[in-house]
């Protein structure tokens, strides 16, 4: 059974991080360092910010939740884009806030419409770059202009869970924006390119006033000792990150070329997944429903306007993951190794478990 539901790194965790986590287990009879000092120091050096600009979370999901907790009172407003990451809606609900979901433009953020949606009661805005599940990317210039235009009383959470997959031409310095904007939190994770999803560790970068409010809300021992140690090791493992980047870029290009050849429409992706129109996604899902051994599919969120997404990748076997249930789109993660040929529709039986319908499976 291969889980394909969360865009993890198909290389798994780096050996360096595995060793560090195993060593750290020896001390796991004690509570973790609640400040995460070693990791914060490593991040501070890497990002060139003081350590008190950092908040560690049990995954960056916790950073998103903390941002909502410190920014929103019941009834206040939060703004995010259609096809936003599921946790934005959950964090809004946990804070009893009112969510304004701004229609996307070409599956990406419509920043003008999002700016217009910010009202008197708005206290938080989520922006994901790249976006999950659509893979769309906002260039640095319009993004910086948007951030600058948001009123100071509104917190902006810039979610950069997939930032390591950006091409050199796309990369931008969001930490510099944090230096200028006291209302900005940049959230990043060790779950994706760093390969530590199961250890649950991510971080937020923001100026000290906002950071201290986040840390005050944070459960004291929210990040385990092995997770902290593994993150320090992964952060220093440039080879692993380079390998991850190269593999992803090649696989993503390969899938895009395959879809082109097959005449399937897809949304160009800047992440480690790709969304493709498969026609009747419900039917495709039905085809991968009968039990077999190589796939597990799930579709946890419903997209309101006809989009289903699945991610597929493969190392020794294939992975696939349909994420948004709807009619016609599937999101496919890139393959890890060159795919010789792409059977379509999938021939091999696949095993799927779907929480919603409309999923899609990929077959080697
Ligand atoms: C856009 C986005 N943000 C944040 C996350 C949170 O990841 P984690 O909590 O594992 O750091 C994810 C995970 O899928 C994501 O896709």
Short mmCIF file of C-alpha atoms and ligand atoms in Angstrom, two decimals:
data_model
loop_
_atom_site.label_atom_id
_atom_site.label_comp_id
_atom_site.label_asym_id
_atom_site.label_seq_id
_atom_site.Cartn_x
_atom_site.Cartn_y
_atom_site.Cartn_z
CA UNK A 1 0.00 0.00 0.00
CA UNK A 2 1.48 3.33 -1.00
CA UNK A 3 0.08 6.54 0.37
CA UNK A 4 -0.13 9.29 -2.16
CA UNK A 5 -2.26 11.76 -0.35
CA UNK A 6 0.12 14.43 0.84
CA UNK A 7 2.85 15.23 -1.67
CA UNK A 8 5.59 13.70 0.42
CA UNK A 9 9.12 13.25 -0.84
CA UNK A 10 9.31 9.88 -2.62
CA UNK A 11 12.98 9.64 -1.61
CA UNK A 12 11.81 9.34 1.98
CA UNK A 13 13.84 10.98 4.70
CA UNK A 14 17.54 11.79 4.24
CA UNK A 15 19.95 9.30 5.80
CA UNK A 16 21.55 12.16 7.69
CA UNK A 17 18.20 12.95 9.32
CA UNK A 18 17.46 9.29 10.05
CA UNK A 19 20.76 8.96 11.89
CA UNK A 20 20.20 12.17 13.83
CA UNK A 21 16.67 11.15 14.82
CA UNK A 22 17.87 7.71 15.93
CA UNK A 23 20.56 9.26 18.11
CA UNK A 24 18.08 11.70 19.56
CA UNK A 25 15.79 8.86 20.56
CA UNK A 26 18.30 7.97 23.26
CA UNK A 27 17.27 11.16 25.04
CA UNK A 28 13.58 10.80 24.41
CA UNK A 29 12.92 9.80 28.00
CA UNK A 30 13.07 13.50 28.70
CA UNK A 31 10.82 16.18 27.31
CA UNK A 32 12.13 17.97 24.24
CA UNK A 33 13.81 21.35 24.33
CA UNK A 34 10.65 23.43 24.28
CA UNK A 35 12.51 26.31 22.68
CA UNK A 36 14.02 24.14 19.96
CA UNK A 37 17.27 25.99 20.47
CA UNK A 38 19.57 24.02 18.16
CA UNK A 39 17.11 24.09 15.30
CA UNK A 40 16.27 27.74 15.78
CA UNK A 41 19.96 28.58 15.77
CA UNK A 42 20.45 26.61 12.56
CA UNK A 43 17.45 28.29 10.94
CA UNK A 44 18.49 31.71 12.19
CA UNK A 45 21.91 31.27 10.62
CA UNK A 46 20.40 29.97 7.39
CA UNK A 47 17.79 32.71 7.07
CA UNK A 48 19.82 35.49 8.63
CA UNK A 49 17.19 36.40 11.20
CA UNK A 50 17.37 36.45 15.00
CA UNK A 51 16.20 33.22 16.66
CA UNK A 52 13.34 35.08 18.31
CA UNK A 53 11.79 35.58 14.88
CA UNK A 54 11.10 31.85 14.66
CA UNK A 55 8.20 29.69 15.78
CA UNK A 56 8.48 25.92 15.55
CA UNK A 57 5.39 23.89 14.86
CA UNK A 58 4.23 20.31 14.67
CA UNK A 59 4.30 20.64 10.91
CA UNK A 60 3.65 23.99 9.31
CA UNK A 61 -0.03 23.14 9.75
CA UNK A 62 0.40 24.13 13.38
CA UNK A 63 1.92 27.44 12.30
CA UNK A 64 -1.19 28.08 10.19
CA UNK A 65 -3.38 27.24 13.18
CA UNK A 66 -1.33 29.46 15.49
CA UNK A 67 -1.58 32.33 13.01
CA UNK A 68 -5.35 31.99 13.14
CA UNK A 69 -5.39 31.75 16.92
CA UNK A 70 -3.36 34.91 17.44
CA UNK A 71 -5.03 36.93 14.69
CA UNK A 72 -8.71 36.07 14.86
CA UNK A 73 -11.47 36.55 17.36
CA UNK A 74 -14.80 34.79 16.87
CA UNK A 75 -16.75 36.41 14.06
CA UNK A 76 -13.75 38.16 12.51
CA UNK A 77 -12.78 37.60 8.92
CA UNK A 78 -10.19 35.49 7.14
CA UNK A 79 -9.56 35.62 3.39
CA UNK A 80 -8.08 32.92 1.20
CA UNK A 81 -8.30 31.73 -2.36
CA UNK A 82 -10.53 29.10 -3.85
CA UNK A 83 -8.57 25.84 -4.11
CA UNK A 84 -6.68 26.80 -0.98
CA UNK A 85 -5.06 24.28 1.32
CA UNK A 86 -7.64 22.54 3.53
CA UNK A 87 -6.07 23.73 6.80
CA UNK A 88 -7.01 27.36 6.04
CA UNK A 89 -10.68 26.47 6.32
CA UNK A 90 -10.04 24.32 9.39
CA UNK A 91 -8.03 27.03 11.15
CA UNK A 92 -10.78 29.56 10.39
CA UNK A 93 -13.39 27.20 11.78
CA UNK A 94 -11.35 26.49 14.92
CA UNK A 95 -11.12 30.24 15.51
CA UNK A 96 -14.88 30.63 14.85
CA UNK A 97 -13.96 33.12 12.18
CA UNK A 98 -15.82 34.08 9.05
CA UNK A 99 -14.08 32.81 5.90
CA UNK A 100 -14.20 34.64 2.59
CA UNK A 101 -13.10 32.31 -0.18
CA UNK A 102 -12.07 34.36 -3.20
CA UNK A 103 -12.70 32.77 -6.62
CA UNK A 104 -9.46 31.72 -8.26
CA UNK A 105 -8.16 33.08 -11.51
CA UNK A 106 -6.96 30.25 -13.74
CA UNK A 107 -6.69 27.99 -10.70
CA UNK A 108 -4.36 30.46 -8.99
CA UNK A 109 -4.77 33.36 -6.57
CA UNK A 110 -6.59 36.42 -7.85
CA UNK A 111 -4.65 38.92 -5.77
CA UNK A 112 -6.70 41.94 -6.87
CA UNK A 113 -9.91 40.21 -5.84
CA UNK A 114 -8.32 39.07 -2.58
CA UNK A 115 -7.24 42.63 -1.83
CA UNK A 116 -10.76 43.82 -2.56
CA UNK A 117 -12.18 41.15 -0.25
CA UNK A 118 -10.21 42.47 2.72
CA UNK A 119 -12.70 44.40 4.82
CA UNK A 120 -12.89 46.14 8.17
CA UNK A 121 -13.34 42.88 10.04
CA UNK A 122 -10.64 40.96 8.14
CA UNK A 123 -7.77 39.98 10.42
CA UNK A 124 -6.00 37.23 8.51
CA UNK A 125 -5.16 36.38 4.90
CA UNK A 126 -3.70 33.08 3.73
CA UNK A 127 -1.65 32.99 0.53
CA UNK A 128 0.08 29.82 -0.67
CA UNK A 129 2.98 30.05 -3.07
CA UNK A 130 3.12 27.62 -4.81
CA UNK A 131 -0.48 26.69 -4.21
CA UNK A 132 -1.64 23.22 -3.25
CA UNK A 133 -3.48 21.49 -4.94
CA UNK A 134 -3.30 23.48 -8.17
CA UNK A 135 0.47 24.04 -8.26
CA UNK A 136 0.11 27.64 -9.43
CA UNK A 137 2.79 30.22 -8.67
CA UNK A 138 2.65 33.97 -8.06
CA UNK A 139 5.64 35.97 -9.30
CA UNK A 140 7.58 37.93 -6.69
CA UNK A 141 6.63 41.38 -7.99
CA UNK A 142 2.82 41.10 -7.78
CA UNK A 143 3.11 39.14 -4.55
CA UNK A 144 5.30 41.80 -2.91
CA UNK A 145 2.90 44.52 -4.10
CA UNK A 146 -0.03 42.62 -2.63
CA UNK A 147 1.70 42.12 0.73
CA UNK A 148 2.59 45.79 0.84
CA UNK A 149 -1.02 46.75 0.14
CA UNK A 150 -2.54 44.74 2.98
CA UNK A 151 -3.48 46.97 5.93
CA UNK A 152 -1.16 46.70 8.93
CA UNK A 153 -3.88 45.34 11.23
CA UNK A 154 -4.31 42.27 8.99
CA UNK A 155 -1.92 39.36 9.47
CA UNK A 156 -0.76 37.69 6.25
CA UNK A 157 0.34 34.07 6.35
CA UNK A 158 2.46 33.33 3.32
CA UNK A 159 2.51 29.55 3.05
CA UNK A 160 5.70 28.35 1.37
CA UNK A 161 5.37 24.60 1.93
CA UNK A 162 6.75 23.87 -1.56
CA UNK A 163 9.23 26.72 -1.91
CA UNK A 164 12.23 24.39 -2.30
CA UNK A 165 10.77 23.14 -5.59
CA UNK A 166 10.85 26.58 -7.23
CA UNK A 167 13.23 27.07 -10.11
CA UNK A 168 16.10 29.51 -9.60
CA UNK A 169 14.30 32.00 -11.84
CA UNK A 170 11.18 31.87 -9.64
CA UNK A 171 12.89 32.19 -6.27
CA UNK A 172 12.44 35.32 -4.20
CA UNK A 173 13.46 36.50 -0.74
CA UNK A 174 10.34 36.44 1.39
CA UNK A 175 12.43 36.75 4.56
CA UNK A 176 13.39 40.23 3.40
CA UNK A 177 9.68 40.99 3.20
CA UNK A 178 9.29 39.79 6.79
CA UNK A 179 11.97 42.29 7.81
CA UNK A 180 9.86 45.07 6.33
CA UNK A 181 6.35 43.92 7.24
CA UNK A 182 5.43 43.40 10.92
CA UNK A 183 2.15 41.71 9.90
CA UNK A 184 3.75 38.99 7.73
CA UNK A 185 4.36 35.36 8.75
CA UNK A 186 6.21 33.09 6.32
CA UNK A 187 5.44 29.42 7.02
CA UNK A 188 7.68 26.61 5.79
CA UNK A 189 7.84 22.91 6.40
CA UNK A 190 10.24 20.00 6.67
CA UNK A 191 7.48 17.68 5.42
CA UNK A 192 7.98 18.00 1.68
CA UNK A 193 11.41 18.53 0.11
CA UNK A 194 13.20 17.74 3.38
CA UNK A 195 11.40 14.40 3.64
CA UNK A 196 10.32 14.54 7.28
CA UNK A 197 6.52 14.51 7.01
CA UNK A 198 6.06 11.79 9.60
CA UNK A 199 8.11 13.62 12.19
CA UNK A 200 5.81 16.67 12.00
CA UNK A 201 7.96 19.75 11.97
CA UNK A 202 7.64 23.15 10.36
CA UNK A 203 8.35 26.76 11.23
CA UNK A 204 7.16 30.30 10.94
CA UNK A 205 9.24 33.43 10.44
CA UNK A 206 7.85 36.73 11.65
CA UNK A 207 8.94 39.81 13.55
CA UNK A 208 9.31 39.39 17.33
CA UNK A 209 5.97 40.90 18.40
CA UNK A 210 3.97 38.49 16.28
CA UNK A 211 6.36 35.63 17.01
CA UNK A 212 6.03 36.01 20.75
CA UNK A 213 2.24 35.88 20.45
CA UNK A 214 2.53 32.70 18.39
CA UNK A 215 4.93 31.15 20.87
CA UNK A 216 2.65 32.05 23.76
CA UNK A 217 -0.14 30.05 22.10
CA UNK A 218 2.07 27.14 21.12
CA UNK A 219 1.86 23.96 23.22
CA UNK A 220 5.08 23.87 25.21
CA UNK A 221 6.46 20.57 23.90
CA UNK A 222 4.90 20.61 20.43
CA UNK A 223 8.01 19.46 18.55
CA UNK A 224 9.67 16.20 19.57
CA UNK A 225 13.38 15.70 20.20
CA UNK A 226 13.91 13.38 17.18
CA UNK A 227 12.04 15.82 14.95
CA UNK A 228 14.23 18.72 16.04
CA UNK A 229 17.41 16.70 15.53
CA UNK A 230 16.30 15.38 12.14
CA UNK A 231 15.39 18.88 10.98
CA UNK A 232 18.82 20.23 11.88
CA UNK A 233 20.43 17.41 9.91
CA UNK A 234 18.10 17.77 6.93
CA UNK A 235 18.65 21.51 6.82
CA UNK A 236 22.36 20.89 6.42
CA UNK A 237 21.97 18.14 3.83
CA UNK A 238 22.44 20.11 0.64
CA UNK A 239 23.00 16.97 -1.45
CA UNK A 240 19.65 15.50 -0.49
CA UNK A 241 17.86 18.73 -1.27
CA UNK A 242 19.59 19.02 -4.63
CA UNK A 243 18.70 15.44 -5.48
CA UNK A 244 15.11 16.05 -4.49
CA UNK A 245 14.91 19.17 -6.62
CA UNK A 246 16.41 17.54 -9.69
CA UNK A 247 14.24 14.47 -9.43
CA UNK A 248 11.13 16.52 -9.01
CA UNK A 249 11.87 18.86 -11.88
CA UNK A 250 12.64 15.99 -14.23
CA UNK A 251 9.58 14.00 -13.18
CA UNK A 252 7.25 16.98 -13.38
CA UNK A 253 8.52 17.80 -16.87
CA UNK A 254 8.10 14.19 -17.82
CA UNK A 255 4.50 14.06 -16.69
CA UNK A 256 3.73 17.35 -18.40
CA UNK A 257 5.23 16.03 -21.63
CA UNK A 258 3.24 12.82 -21.26
CA UNK A 259 0.00 14.71 -20.77
CA UNK A 260 0.76 16.88 -23.77
CA UNK A 261 1.33 13.81 -25.85
CA UNK A 262 -1.90 12.29 -24.60
CA UNK A 263 -3.77 15.50 -25.33
CA UNK A 264 -4.69 15.98 -21.67
CA UNK A 265 -5.04 19.51 -20.38
CA UNK A 266 -3.01 20.24 -17.24
CA UNK A 267 -2.17 23.19 -15.01
CA UNK A 268 1.55 24.01 -15.09
CA UNK A 269 2.86 23.29 -11.62
CA UNK A 270 5.59 24.81 -9.49
CA UNK A 271 5.20 22.18 -6.76
CA UNK A 272 5.82 18.45 -6.59
CA UNK A 273 2.45 17.56 -8.12
CA UNK A 274 0.51 18.36 -11.25
CA UNK A 275 -3.19 18.79 -11.88
CA UNK A 276 -4.59 17.28 -15.03
CA UNK A 277 -8.06 17.14 -16.56
CA UNK A 278 -9.07 13.53 -16.91
CA UNK A 279 -12.62 14.02 -18.12
CA UNK A 280 -14.96 12.24 -15.79
CA UNK A 281 -12.91 12.00 -12.64
CA UNK A 282 -15.66 10.07 -10.88
CA UNK A 283 -15.44 7.39 -13.52
CA UNK A 284 -11.66 7.32 -13.35
CA UNK A 285 -11.91 6.96 -9.64
CA UNK A 286 -14.34 4.11 -10.04
CA UNK A 287 -11.82 2.36 -12.25
CA UNK A 288 -9.19 2.45 -9.57
CA UNK A 289 -11.51 1.47 -6.78
CA UNK A 290 -11.28 -2.35 -6.99
CA UNK A 291 -8.71 -3.63 -4.54
CA UNK A 292 -5.23 -4.39 -5.78
CA UNK A 293 -1.90 -3.77 -4.27
CA UNK A 294 -0.04 -0.83 -5.63
CA UNK A 295 -2.03 2.27 -5.03
CA UNK A 296 -3.90 3.97 -2.34
CA UNK A 297 -6.01 6.89 -3.40
CA UNK A 298 -7.99 9.31 -1.39
CA UNK A 299 -9.83 12.47 -2.17
CA UNK A 300 -10.09 14.44 1.03
CA UNK A 301 -11.44 17.72 -0.18
CA UNK A 302 -14.16 18.69 -2.56
CA UNK A 303 -13.42 21.38 -5.09
CA UNK A 304 -16.49 23.41 -5.78
CA UNK A 305 -16.17 23.76 -9.51
CA UNK A 306 -15.42 20.55 -11.17
CA UNK A 307 -11.89 19.76 -10.26
CA UNK A 308 -10.48 16.54 -8.99
CA UNK A 309 -6.85 16.21 -8.26
CA UNK A 310 -4.53 13.33 -7.79
CA UNK A 311 -0.82 13.15 -7.30
CA UNK A 312 1.19 10.28 -8.61
CA UNK A 313 4.82 9.52 -8.33
CA UNK A 314 6.82 6.42 -8.36
CA UNK A 315 10.00 5.07 -7.02
CA UNK A 316 10.00 1.31 -7.32
CA UNK A 317 6.29 1.29 -7.73
CA UNK A 318 3.91 4.06 -8.53
CA UNK A 319 2.04 6.40 -6.30
CA UNK A 320 -1.04 8.29 -6.97
CA UNK A 321 -3.21 10.60 -5.06
CA UNK A 322 -6.47 12.19 -6.05
CA UNK A 323 -7.07 15.13 -3.79
CA UNK A 324 -9.98 17.26 -4.80
CA UNK A 325 -13.07 15.43 -5.82
CA UNK A 326 -15.03 16.81 -8.68
CA UNK A 327 -15.55 16.37 -12.35
CA UNK A 328 -12.60 16.41 -14.60
CA UNK A 329 -9.30 17.16 -12.98
CA UNK A 330 -6.71 15.01 -11.36
CA UNK A 331 -3.50 16.04 -9.70
CA UNK A 332 -0.50 13.92 -10.40
CA UNK A 333 2.79 13.99 -8.66
CA UNK A 334 5.80 13.60 -10.85
CA UNK A 335 7.47 10.28 -11.24
CA UNK A 336 10.67 9.66 -9.41
CA UNK A 337 12.28 7.60 -12.07
CA UNK A 338 11.77 7.89 -15.78
CA UNK A 339 8.46 6.44 -16.80
CA UNK A 340 8.87 4.38 -19.93
CA UNK A 341 5.34 4.55 -21.08
CA UNK A 342 2.20 5.92 -19.64
CA UNK A 343 -0.81 3.67 -20.06
CA UNK A 344 -4.01 5.61 -20.22
CA UNK A 345 -6.53 5.02 -18.83
CA UNK A 346 -4.71 3.05 -16.12
CA UNK A 347 -4.71 -0.64 -16.88
CA UNK A 348 -3.33 -2.24 -13.79
CA UNK A 349 -5.73 -2.65 -10.91
CA UNK A 350 -5.35 -0.14 -8.18
CA UNK A 351 -6.42 -0.03 -4.60
CA UNK A 352 -8.09 3.10 -3.50
CA UNK A 353 -9.69 4.33 -0.38
CA UNK A 354 -11.63 7.47 -1.00
CA UNK A 355 -13.17 9.70 1.57
CA UNK A 356 -14.89 11.51 -1.26
CA UNK A 357 -15.59 10.41 -4.75
CA UNK A 358 -13.93 11.63 -7.90
CA UNK A 359 -10.48 10.21 -7.38
CA UNK A 360 -7.99 9.08 -9.92
CA UNK A 361 -5.32 6.39 -9.95
CA UNK A 362 -2.13 6.02 -11.84
CA UNK A 363 -0.73 2.74 -13.03
CA UNK A 364 2.75 1.69 -13.98
C1 LIG B 1 0.10 24.34 0.95
C2 LIG B 1 0.43 23.54 2.16
N1 LIG B 1 0.72 24.19 3.28
C3 LIG B 1 1.02 23.54 4.42
C4 LIG B 1 1.05 22.17 4.45
C5 LIG B 1 1.31 21.55 5.78
O1 LIG B 1 2.26 20.59 5.82
P1 LIG B 1 2.86 20.14 7.21
O2 LIG B 1 1.86 20.38 8.29
O3 LIG B 1 3.18 18.72 7.04
O4 LIG B 1 4.07 20.99 7.42
C6 LIG B 1 0.76 21.44 3.31
C7 LIG B 1 0.73 19.98 3.32
O5 LIG B 1 0.20 19.31 2.47
C8 LIG B 1 0.45 22.14 2.13
O6 LIG B 1 0.16 21.50 1.00
#
